[in-house]
mmCIF file of C-alpha atoms in Angstrom:
data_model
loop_
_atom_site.group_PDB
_atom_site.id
_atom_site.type_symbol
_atom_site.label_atom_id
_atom_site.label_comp_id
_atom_site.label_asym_id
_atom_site.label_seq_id
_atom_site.Cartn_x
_atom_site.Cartn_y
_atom_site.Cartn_z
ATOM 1 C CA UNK A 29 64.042 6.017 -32.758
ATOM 2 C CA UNK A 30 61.270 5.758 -35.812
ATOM 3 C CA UNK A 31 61.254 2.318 -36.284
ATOM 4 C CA UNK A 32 60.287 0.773 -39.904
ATOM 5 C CA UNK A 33 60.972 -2.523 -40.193
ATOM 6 C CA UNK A 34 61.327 -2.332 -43.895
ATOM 7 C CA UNK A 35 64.048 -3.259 -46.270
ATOM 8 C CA UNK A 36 63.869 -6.502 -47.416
ATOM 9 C CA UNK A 37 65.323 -8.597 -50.101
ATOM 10 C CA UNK A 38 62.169 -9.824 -52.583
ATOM 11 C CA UNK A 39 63.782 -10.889 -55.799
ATOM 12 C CA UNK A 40 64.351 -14.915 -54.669
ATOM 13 C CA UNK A 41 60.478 -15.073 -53.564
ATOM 14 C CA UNK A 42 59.475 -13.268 -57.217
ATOM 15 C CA UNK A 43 57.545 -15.590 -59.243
ATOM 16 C CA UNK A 44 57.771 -13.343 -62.413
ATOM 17 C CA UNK A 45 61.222 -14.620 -64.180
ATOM 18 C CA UNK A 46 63.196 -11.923 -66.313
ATOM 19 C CA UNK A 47 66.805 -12.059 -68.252
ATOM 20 C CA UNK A 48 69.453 -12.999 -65.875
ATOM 21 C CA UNK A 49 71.316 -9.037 -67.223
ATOM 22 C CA UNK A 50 67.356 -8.206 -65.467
ATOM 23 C CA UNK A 51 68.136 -10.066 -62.406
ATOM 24 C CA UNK A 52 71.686 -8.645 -61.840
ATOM 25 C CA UNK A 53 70.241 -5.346 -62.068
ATOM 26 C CA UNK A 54 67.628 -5.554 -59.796
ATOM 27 C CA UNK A 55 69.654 -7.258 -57.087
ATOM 28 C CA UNK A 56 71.995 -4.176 -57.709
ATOM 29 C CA UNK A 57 69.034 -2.142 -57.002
ATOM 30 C CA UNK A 58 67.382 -4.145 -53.999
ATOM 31 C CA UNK A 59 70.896 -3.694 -52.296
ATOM 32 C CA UNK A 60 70.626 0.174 -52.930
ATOM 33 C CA UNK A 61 67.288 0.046 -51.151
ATOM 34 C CA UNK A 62 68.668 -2.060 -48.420
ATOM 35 C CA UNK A 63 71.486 0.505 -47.859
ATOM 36 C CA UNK A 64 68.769 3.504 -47.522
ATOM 37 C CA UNK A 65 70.465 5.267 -50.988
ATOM 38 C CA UNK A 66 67.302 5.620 -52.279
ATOM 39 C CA UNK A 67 67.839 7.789 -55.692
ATOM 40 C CA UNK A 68 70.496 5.275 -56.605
ATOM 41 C CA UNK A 69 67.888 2.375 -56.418
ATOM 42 C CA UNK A 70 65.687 4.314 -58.355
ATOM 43 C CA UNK A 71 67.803 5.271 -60.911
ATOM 44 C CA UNK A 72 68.874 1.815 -61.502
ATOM 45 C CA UNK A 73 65.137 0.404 -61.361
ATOM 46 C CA UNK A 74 63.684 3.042 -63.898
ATOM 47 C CA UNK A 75 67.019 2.007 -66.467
ATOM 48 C CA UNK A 76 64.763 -1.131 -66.636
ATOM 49 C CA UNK A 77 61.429 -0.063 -68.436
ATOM 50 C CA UNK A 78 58.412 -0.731 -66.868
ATOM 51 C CA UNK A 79 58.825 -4.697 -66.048
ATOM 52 C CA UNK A 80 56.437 -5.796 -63.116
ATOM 53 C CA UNK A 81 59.607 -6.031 -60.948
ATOM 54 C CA UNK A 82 60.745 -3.028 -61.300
ATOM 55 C CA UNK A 83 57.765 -1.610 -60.812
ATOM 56 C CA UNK A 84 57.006 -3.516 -57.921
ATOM 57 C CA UNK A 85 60.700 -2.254 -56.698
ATOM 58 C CA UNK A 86 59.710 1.127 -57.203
ATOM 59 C CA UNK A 87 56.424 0.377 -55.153
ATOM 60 C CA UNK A 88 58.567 -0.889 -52.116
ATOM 61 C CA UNK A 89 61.165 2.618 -52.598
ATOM 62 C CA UNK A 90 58.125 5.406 -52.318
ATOM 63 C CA UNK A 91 56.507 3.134 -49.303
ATOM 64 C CA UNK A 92 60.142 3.300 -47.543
ATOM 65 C CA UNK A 93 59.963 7.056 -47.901
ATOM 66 C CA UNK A 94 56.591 7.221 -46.244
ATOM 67 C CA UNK A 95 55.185 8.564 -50.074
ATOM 68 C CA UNK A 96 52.275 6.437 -50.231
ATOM 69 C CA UNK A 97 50.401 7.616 -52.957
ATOM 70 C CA UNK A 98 53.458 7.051 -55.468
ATOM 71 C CA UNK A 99 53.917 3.930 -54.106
ATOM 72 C CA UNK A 100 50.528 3.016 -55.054
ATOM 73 C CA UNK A 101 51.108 4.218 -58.409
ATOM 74 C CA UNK A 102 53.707 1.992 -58.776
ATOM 75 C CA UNK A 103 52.106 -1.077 -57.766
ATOM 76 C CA UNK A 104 49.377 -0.025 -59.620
ATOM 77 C CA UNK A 105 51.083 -0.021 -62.987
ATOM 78 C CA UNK A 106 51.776 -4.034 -62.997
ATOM 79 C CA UNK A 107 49.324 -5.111 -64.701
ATOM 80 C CA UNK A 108 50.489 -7.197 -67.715
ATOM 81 C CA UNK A 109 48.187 -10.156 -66.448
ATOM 82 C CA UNK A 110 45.643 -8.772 -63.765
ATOM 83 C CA UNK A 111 45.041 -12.211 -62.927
ATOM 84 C CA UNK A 112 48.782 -13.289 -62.472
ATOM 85 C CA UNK A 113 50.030 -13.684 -58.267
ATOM 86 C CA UNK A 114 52.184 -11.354 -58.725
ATOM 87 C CA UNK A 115 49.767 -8.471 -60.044
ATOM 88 C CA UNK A 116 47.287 -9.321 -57.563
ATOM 89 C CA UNK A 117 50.119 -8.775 -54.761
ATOM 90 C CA UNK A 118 50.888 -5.597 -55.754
ATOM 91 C CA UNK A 119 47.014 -4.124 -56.439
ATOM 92 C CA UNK A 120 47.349 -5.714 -52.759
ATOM 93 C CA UNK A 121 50.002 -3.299 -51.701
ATOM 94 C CA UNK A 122 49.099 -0.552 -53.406
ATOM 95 C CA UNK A 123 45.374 -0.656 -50.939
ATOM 96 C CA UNK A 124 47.660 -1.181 -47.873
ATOM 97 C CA UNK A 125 49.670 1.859 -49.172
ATOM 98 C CA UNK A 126 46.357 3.998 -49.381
ATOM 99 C CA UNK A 127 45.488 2.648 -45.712
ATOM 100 C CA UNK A 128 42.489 0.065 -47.202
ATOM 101 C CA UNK A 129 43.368 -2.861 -45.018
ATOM 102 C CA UNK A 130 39.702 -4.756 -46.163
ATOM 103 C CA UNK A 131 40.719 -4.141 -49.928
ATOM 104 C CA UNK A 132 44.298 -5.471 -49.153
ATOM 105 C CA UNK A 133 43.121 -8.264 -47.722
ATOM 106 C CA UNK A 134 40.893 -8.724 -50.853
ATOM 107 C CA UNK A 135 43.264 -8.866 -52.951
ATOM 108 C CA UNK A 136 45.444 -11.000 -51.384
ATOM 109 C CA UNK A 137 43.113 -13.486 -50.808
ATOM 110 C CA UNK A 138 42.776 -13.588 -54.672
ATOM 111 C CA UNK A 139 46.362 -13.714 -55.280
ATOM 112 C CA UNK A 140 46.489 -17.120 -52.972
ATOM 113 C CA UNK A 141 43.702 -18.795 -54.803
ATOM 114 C CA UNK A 142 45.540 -17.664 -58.723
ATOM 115 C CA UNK A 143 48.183 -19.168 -57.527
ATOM 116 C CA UNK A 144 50.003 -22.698 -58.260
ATOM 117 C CA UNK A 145 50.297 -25.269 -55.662
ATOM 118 C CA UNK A 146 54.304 -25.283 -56.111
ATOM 119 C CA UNK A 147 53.903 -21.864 -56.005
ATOM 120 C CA UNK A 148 52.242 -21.145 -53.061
ATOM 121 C CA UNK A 149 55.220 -20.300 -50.766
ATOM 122 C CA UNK A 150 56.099 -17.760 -52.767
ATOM 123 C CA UNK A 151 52.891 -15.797 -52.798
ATOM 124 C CA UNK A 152 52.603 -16.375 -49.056
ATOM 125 C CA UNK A 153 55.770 -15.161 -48.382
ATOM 126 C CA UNK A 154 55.391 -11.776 -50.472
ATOM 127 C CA UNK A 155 51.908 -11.292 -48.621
ATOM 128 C CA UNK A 156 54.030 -11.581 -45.525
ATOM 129 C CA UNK A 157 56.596 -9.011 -46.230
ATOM 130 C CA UNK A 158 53.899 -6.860 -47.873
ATOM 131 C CA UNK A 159 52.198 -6.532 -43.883
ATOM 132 C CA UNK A 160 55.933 -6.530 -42.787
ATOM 133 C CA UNK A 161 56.182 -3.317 -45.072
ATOM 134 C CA UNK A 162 53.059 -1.667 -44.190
ATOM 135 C CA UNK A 163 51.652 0.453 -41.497
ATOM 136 C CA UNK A 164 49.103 -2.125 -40.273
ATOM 137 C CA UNK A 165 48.696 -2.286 -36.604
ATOM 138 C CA UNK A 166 46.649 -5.453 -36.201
ATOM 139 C CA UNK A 167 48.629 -8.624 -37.224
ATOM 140 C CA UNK A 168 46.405 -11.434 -37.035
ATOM 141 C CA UNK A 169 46.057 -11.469 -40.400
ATOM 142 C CA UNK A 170 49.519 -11.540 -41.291
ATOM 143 C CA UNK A 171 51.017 -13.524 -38.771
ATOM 144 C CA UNK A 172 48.128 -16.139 -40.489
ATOM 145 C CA UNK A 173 50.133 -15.616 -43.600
ATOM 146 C CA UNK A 174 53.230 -16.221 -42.155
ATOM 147 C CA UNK A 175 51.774 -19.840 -40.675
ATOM 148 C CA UNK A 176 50.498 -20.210 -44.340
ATOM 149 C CA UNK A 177 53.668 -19.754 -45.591
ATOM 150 C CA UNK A 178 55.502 -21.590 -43.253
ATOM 151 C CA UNK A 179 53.304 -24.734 -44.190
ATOM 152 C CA UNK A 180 53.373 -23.822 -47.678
ATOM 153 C CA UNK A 181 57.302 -24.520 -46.646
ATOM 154 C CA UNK A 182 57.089 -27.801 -45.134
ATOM 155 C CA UNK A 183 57.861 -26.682 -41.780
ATOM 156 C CA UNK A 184 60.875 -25.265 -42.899
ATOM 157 C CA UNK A 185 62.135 -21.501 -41.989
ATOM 158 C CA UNK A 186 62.890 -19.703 -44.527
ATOM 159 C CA UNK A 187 65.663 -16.640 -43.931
ATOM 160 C CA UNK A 188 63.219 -13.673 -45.457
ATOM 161 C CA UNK A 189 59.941 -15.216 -44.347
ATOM 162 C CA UNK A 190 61.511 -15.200 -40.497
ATOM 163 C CA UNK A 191 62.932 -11.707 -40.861
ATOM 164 C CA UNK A 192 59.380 -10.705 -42.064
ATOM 165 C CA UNK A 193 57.517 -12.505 -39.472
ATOM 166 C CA UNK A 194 59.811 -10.744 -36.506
ATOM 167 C CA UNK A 195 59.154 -7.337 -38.201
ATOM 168 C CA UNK A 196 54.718 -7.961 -38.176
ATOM 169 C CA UNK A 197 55.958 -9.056 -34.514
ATOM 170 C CA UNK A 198 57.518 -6.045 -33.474
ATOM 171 C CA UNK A 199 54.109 -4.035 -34.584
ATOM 172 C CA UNK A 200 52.407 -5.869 -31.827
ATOM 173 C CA UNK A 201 52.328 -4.315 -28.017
ATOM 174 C CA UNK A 202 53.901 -7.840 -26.582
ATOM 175 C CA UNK A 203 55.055 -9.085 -29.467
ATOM 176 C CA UNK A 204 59.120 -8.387 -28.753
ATOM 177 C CA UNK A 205 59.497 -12.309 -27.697
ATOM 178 C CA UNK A 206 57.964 -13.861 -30.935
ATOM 179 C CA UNK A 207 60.246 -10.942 -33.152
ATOM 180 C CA UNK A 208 63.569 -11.681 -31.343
ATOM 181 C CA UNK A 209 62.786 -15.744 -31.294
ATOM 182 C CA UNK A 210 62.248 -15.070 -35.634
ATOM 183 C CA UNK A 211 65.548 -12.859 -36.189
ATOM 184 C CA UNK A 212 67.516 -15.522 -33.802
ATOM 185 C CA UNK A 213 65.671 -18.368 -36.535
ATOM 186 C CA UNK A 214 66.672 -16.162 -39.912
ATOM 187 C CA UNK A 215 70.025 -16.473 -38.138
ATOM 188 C CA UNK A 216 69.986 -20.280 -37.822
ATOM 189 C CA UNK A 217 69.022 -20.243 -41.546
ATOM 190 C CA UNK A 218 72.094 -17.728 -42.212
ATOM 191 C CA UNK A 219 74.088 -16.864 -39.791
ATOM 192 C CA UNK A 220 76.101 -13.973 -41.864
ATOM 193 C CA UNK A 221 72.282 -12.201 -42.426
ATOM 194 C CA UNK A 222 73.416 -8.663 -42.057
ATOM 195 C CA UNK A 223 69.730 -7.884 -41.551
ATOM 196 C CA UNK A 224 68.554 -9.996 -39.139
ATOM 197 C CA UNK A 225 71.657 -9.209 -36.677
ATOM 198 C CA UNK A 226 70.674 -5.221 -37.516
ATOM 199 C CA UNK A 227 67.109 -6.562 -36.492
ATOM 200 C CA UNK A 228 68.106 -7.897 -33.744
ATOM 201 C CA UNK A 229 69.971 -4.878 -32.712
ATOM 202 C CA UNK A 230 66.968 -2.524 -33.256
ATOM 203 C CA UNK A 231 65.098 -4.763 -31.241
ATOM 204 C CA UNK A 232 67.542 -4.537 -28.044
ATOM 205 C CA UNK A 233 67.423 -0.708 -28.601
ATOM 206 C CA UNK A 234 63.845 -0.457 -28.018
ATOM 207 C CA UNK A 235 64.362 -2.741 -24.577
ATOM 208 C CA UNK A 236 67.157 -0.381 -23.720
ATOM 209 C CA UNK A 237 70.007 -3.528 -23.581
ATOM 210 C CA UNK A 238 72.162 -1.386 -25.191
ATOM 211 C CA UNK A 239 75.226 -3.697 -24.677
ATOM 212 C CA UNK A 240 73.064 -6.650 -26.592
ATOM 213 C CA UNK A 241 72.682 -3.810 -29.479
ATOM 214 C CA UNK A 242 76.071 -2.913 -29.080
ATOM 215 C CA UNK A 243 77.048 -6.363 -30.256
ATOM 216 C CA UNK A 244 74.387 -6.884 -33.092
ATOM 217 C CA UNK A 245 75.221 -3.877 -34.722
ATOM 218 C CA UNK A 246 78.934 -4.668 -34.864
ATOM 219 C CA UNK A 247 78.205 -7.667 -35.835
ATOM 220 C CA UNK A 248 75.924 -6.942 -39.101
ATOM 221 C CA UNK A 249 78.762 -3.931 -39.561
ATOM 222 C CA UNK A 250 81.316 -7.065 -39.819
ATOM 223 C CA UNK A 251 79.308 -8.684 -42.312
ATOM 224 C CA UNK A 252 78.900 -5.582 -44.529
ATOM 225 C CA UNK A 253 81.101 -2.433 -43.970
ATOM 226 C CA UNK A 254 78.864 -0.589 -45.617
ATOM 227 C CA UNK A 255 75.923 -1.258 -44.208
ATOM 228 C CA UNK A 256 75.027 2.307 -43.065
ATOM 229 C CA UNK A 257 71.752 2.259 -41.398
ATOM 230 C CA UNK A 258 73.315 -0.114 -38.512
ATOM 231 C CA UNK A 259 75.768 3.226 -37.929
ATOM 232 C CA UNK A 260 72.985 5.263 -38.238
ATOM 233 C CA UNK A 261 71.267 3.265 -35.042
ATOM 234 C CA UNK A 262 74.476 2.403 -32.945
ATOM 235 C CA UNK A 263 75.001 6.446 -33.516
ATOM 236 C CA UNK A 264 71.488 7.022 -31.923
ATOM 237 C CA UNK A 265 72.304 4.245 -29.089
ATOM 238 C CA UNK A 266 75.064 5.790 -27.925
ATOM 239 C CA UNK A 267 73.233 9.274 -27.900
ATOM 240 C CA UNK A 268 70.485 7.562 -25.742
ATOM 241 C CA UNK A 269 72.929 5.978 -23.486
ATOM 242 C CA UNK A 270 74.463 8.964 -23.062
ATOM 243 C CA UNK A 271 77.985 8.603 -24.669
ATOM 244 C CA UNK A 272 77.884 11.087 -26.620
ATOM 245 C CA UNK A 273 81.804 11.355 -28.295
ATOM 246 C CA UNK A 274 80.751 7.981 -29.487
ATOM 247 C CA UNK A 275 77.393 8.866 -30.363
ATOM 248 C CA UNK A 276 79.151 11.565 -32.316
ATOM 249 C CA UNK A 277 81.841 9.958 -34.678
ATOM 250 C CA UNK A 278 79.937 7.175 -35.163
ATOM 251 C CA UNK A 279 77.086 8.695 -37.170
ATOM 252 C CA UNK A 280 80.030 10.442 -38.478
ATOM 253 C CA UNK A 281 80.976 7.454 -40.165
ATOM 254 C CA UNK A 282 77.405 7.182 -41.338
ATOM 255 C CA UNK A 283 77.564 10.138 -42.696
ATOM 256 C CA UNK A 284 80.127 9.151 -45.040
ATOM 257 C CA UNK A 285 79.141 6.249 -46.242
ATOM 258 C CA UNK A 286 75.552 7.059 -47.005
ATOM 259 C CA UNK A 287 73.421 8.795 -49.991
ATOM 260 C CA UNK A 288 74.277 12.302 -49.955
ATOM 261 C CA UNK A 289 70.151 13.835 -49.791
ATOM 262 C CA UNK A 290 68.745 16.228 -48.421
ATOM 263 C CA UNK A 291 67.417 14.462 -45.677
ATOM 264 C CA UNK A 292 70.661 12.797 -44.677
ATOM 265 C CA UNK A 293 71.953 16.254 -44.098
ATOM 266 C CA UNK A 294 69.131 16.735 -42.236
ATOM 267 C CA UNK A 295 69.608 14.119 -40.177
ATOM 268 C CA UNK A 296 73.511 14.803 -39.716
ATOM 269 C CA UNK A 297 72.345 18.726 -38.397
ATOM 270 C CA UNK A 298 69.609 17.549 -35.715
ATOM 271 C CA UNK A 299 72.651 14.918 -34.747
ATOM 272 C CA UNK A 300 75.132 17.603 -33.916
ATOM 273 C CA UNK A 301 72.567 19.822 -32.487
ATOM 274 C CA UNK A 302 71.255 16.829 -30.197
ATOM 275 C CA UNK A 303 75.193 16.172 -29.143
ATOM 276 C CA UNK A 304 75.523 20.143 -28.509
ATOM 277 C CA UNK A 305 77.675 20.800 -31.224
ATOM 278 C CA UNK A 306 75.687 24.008 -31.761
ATOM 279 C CA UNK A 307 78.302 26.045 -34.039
ATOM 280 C CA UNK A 308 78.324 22.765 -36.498
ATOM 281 C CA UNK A 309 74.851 22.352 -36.038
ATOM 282 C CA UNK A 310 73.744 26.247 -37.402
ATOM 283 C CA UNK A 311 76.622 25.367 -40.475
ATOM 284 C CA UNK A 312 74.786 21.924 -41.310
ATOM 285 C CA UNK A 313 71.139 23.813 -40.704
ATOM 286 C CA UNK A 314 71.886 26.241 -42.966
ATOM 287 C CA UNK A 315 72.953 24.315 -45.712
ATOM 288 C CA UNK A 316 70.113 22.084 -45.560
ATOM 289 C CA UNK A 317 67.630 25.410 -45.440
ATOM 290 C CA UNK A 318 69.720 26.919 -48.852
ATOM 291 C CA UNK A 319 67.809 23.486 -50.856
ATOM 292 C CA UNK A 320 64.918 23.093 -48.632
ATOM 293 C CA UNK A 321 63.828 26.290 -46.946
ATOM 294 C CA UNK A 322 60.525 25.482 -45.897
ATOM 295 C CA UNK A 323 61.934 22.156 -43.960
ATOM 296 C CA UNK A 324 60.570 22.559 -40.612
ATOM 297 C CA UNK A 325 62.496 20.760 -38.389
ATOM 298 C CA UNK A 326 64.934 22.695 -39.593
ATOM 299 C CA UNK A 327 63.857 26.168 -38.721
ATOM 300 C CA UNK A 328 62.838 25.178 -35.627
ATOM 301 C CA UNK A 329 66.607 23.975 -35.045
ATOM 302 C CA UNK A 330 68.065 26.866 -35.963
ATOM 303 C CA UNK A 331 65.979 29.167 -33.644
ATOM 304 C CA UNK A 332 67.169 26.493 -31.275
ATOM 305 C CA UNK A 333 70.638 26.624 -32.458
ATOM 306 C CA UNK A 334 71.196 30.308 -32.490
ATOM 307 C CA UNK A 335 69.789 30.636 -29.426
ATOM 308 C CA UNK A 336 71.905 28.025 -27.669
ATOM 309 C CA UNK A 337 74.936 29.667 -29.692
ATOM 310 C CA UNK A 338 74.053 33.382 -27.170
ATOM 311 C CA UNK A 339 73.085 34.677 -30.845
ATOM 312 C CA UNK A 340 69.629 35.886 -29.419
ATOM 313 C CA UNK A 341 69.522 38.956 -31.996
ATOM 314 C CA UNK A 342 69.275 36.280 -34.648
ATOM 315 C CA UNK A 343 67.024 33.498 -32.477
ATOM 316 C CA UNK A 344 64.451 35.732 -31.887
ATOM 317 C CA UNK A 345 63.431 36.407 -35.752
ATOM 318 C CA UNK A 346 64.137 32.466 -36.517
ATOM 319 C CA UNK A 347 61.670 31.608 -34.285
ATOM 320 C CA UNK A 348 59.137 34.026 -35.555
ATOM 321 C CA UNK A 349 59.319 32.356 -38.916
ATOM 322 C CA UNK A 350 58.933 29.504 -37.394
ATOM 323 C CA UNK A 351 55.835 30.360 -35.719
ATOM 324 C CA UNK A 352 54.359 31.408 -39.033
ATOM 325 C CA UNK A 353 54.834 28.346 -40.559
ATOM 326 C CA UNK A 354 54.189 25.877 -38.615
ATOM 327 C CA UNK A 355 50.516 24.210 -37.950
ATOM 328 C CA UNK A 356 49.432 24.933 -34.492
ATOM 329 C CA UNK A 357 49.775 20.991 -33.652
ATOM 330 C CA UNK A 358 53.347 21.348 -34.310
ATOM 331 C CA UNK A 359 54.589 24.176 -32.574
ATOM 332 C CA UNK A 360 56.658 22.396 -29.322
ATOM 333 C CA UNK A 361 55.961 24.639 -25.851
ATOM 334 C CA UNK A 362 59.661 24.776 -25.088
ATOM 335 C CA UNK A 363 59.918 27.290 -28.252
ATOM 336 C CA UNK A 364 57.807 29.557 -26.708
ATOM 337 C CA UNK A 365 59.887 30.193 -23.802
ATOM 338 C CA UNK A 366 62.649 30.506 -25.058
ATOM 339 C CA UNK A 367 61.210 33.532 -27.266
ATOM 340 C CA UNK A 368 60.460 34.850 -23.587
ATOM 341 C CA UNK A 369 63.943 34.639 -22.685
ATOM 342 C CA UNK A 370 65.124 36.611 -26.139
#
């Protein structure tokens, strides 16, 4: 499983204030990007104009889709008051998005000292989920954030601030303790968080307590029915624990409750191909390949797929457009013999 431990809720910890018809709109569009439908969330955000949340919104939507130079643009663009917190957080963001950790830091550092003392939590705590966000592999310097924020707090725990310090946790080799001891403290704060149950039931997947995961994921699907990434993971549980019916109709279900894209096609097709459902899988591939014929995960499934569906006279030729497109670092051995055995 690709584990990102983003989507977070940001608007209570924005210092910026806008129009409460602003507010409803954004919280509209923060649920959209907590739900994975990405277009709708940016739809919604650009109805808005170019206010520094939205913006900052939009920053957060490219970095979920692993587009990092877009999400830099975004952050980028806030820049009523270059001085304000909230500006320097983003400039911030937008270095961690290009992978300038020292520059990041930078800025943040500048965004703590611009800001109020009543304000400092909130600063802190965007800083926090900023590393929470972000590809950065060593934590000190967030989890120093988090302790910031945390005394910024008064000792108290604050639901996102825990959520974010289990996620900078989980980037850490050893660090599963500390991230399941801050999703079961979000949970003291709120015990009906739909995200830090789905946390928590990430977490279990990656120790392989798959009953524990089990239970989280029901549990944050209890809270919030539509909550389709924790289908999308109890889906890939049961694949990995080998119950595959269940595996099956469950990311069913996924399927029809999320954004119709692309890549949640994309998904669905390696899903049924991974469960064996090789007749669906070549219908799903195909209709992915019709919109995005140069997706190569997909042609390599469908060499895959017709092969495992005895339609070698078609295999053969599927692979050998693979072959041509793909770099030589991503060609995977077992293709190679199974064009031997066409």
């Amino acid at each position: 499983m690709n584990f990102k431990p983003w989507k977070l809720s940001f608007l209570v910890a924005l210092s910026v204030s806008g129009s409460a018809a602003f507010a409803q709109s954004a919280q509209t569009a923060q649920k959209s990007l907590e739900l994975e439908r990405y277009n709708e969330a940016r739809g919604a955000l650009l109805r808005q104009g170019q206010s520094p949340e939205a913006m900052y919104e939009l920053g957060r939507l490219y970095q979920m889709r692993e587009m990092p130079d877009s999400a830099a643009f975004y952050f980028s663009k806030i820049t009523p008051n270059a001085d304000s917190p909230m500006s320097l957080v983003a400039a911030g963001r937008a270095a961690l998005a290009k992978g300038n950790e020292a520059e990041a830091a930078n800025q943040f550092d500048k965004a703590v000292k611009a800001t109020k003392k009543k304000e400092a939590f909130n600063t802190l705590k965007l800083i926090a989920q900023a590393y929470a966000e972000s590809d950065v592999k060593d934590t000190a310097k967030a989890i120093a954030y988090v302790n910031a924020a945390q005394t910024a707090n008064k000792g108290k725990d604050d639901l996102g601030l825990m959520i974010a310090r289990g996620d900078i946790y989980q980037k850490s080799e050893n660090g599963g303790g500390e991230s399941m001891g801050s999703y079961d403290r979000a949970l003291i704060v709120d015990p009906n968080s739909v995200m830090a149950n789905y946390r928590k039931g990430q977490l279990y997947v990656r120790s392989r307590n798959f009953n524990e995961a089990r239970t989280s994921f029901e549990k944050a699907i209890s809270l919030d029915a539509n909550f389709a990434p924790a289908y999308r993971d109890l889906a890939e549980m049961y694949y990995f624990a080998k119950q595959y019916d269940l595996a099956l109709s469950t990311f069913q279900k996924y399927m029809s409750i999320a954004e119709k894209t692309p890549s949640t096609n994309a998904k669905y097709a390696s899903f049924l191909y991974l469960t064996g459902k090789y007749p669906e899988a070549l219908t799903e591939i195909q209709n992915v390949l019709k919109t995005d014929p140069n997706n190569l995960t997909m042609n390599r499934l469908l060499a895959y797929s017709l092969y495992e569906n005895k339609q070698n006279d078609l295999a053969l030729p599927a692979m050998e457009k693979y072959m041509k497109m793909a770099p030589a670092n991503k060609i995977i051995p077992r293709i190679m013999s199974i064009m031997a055995k066409c």
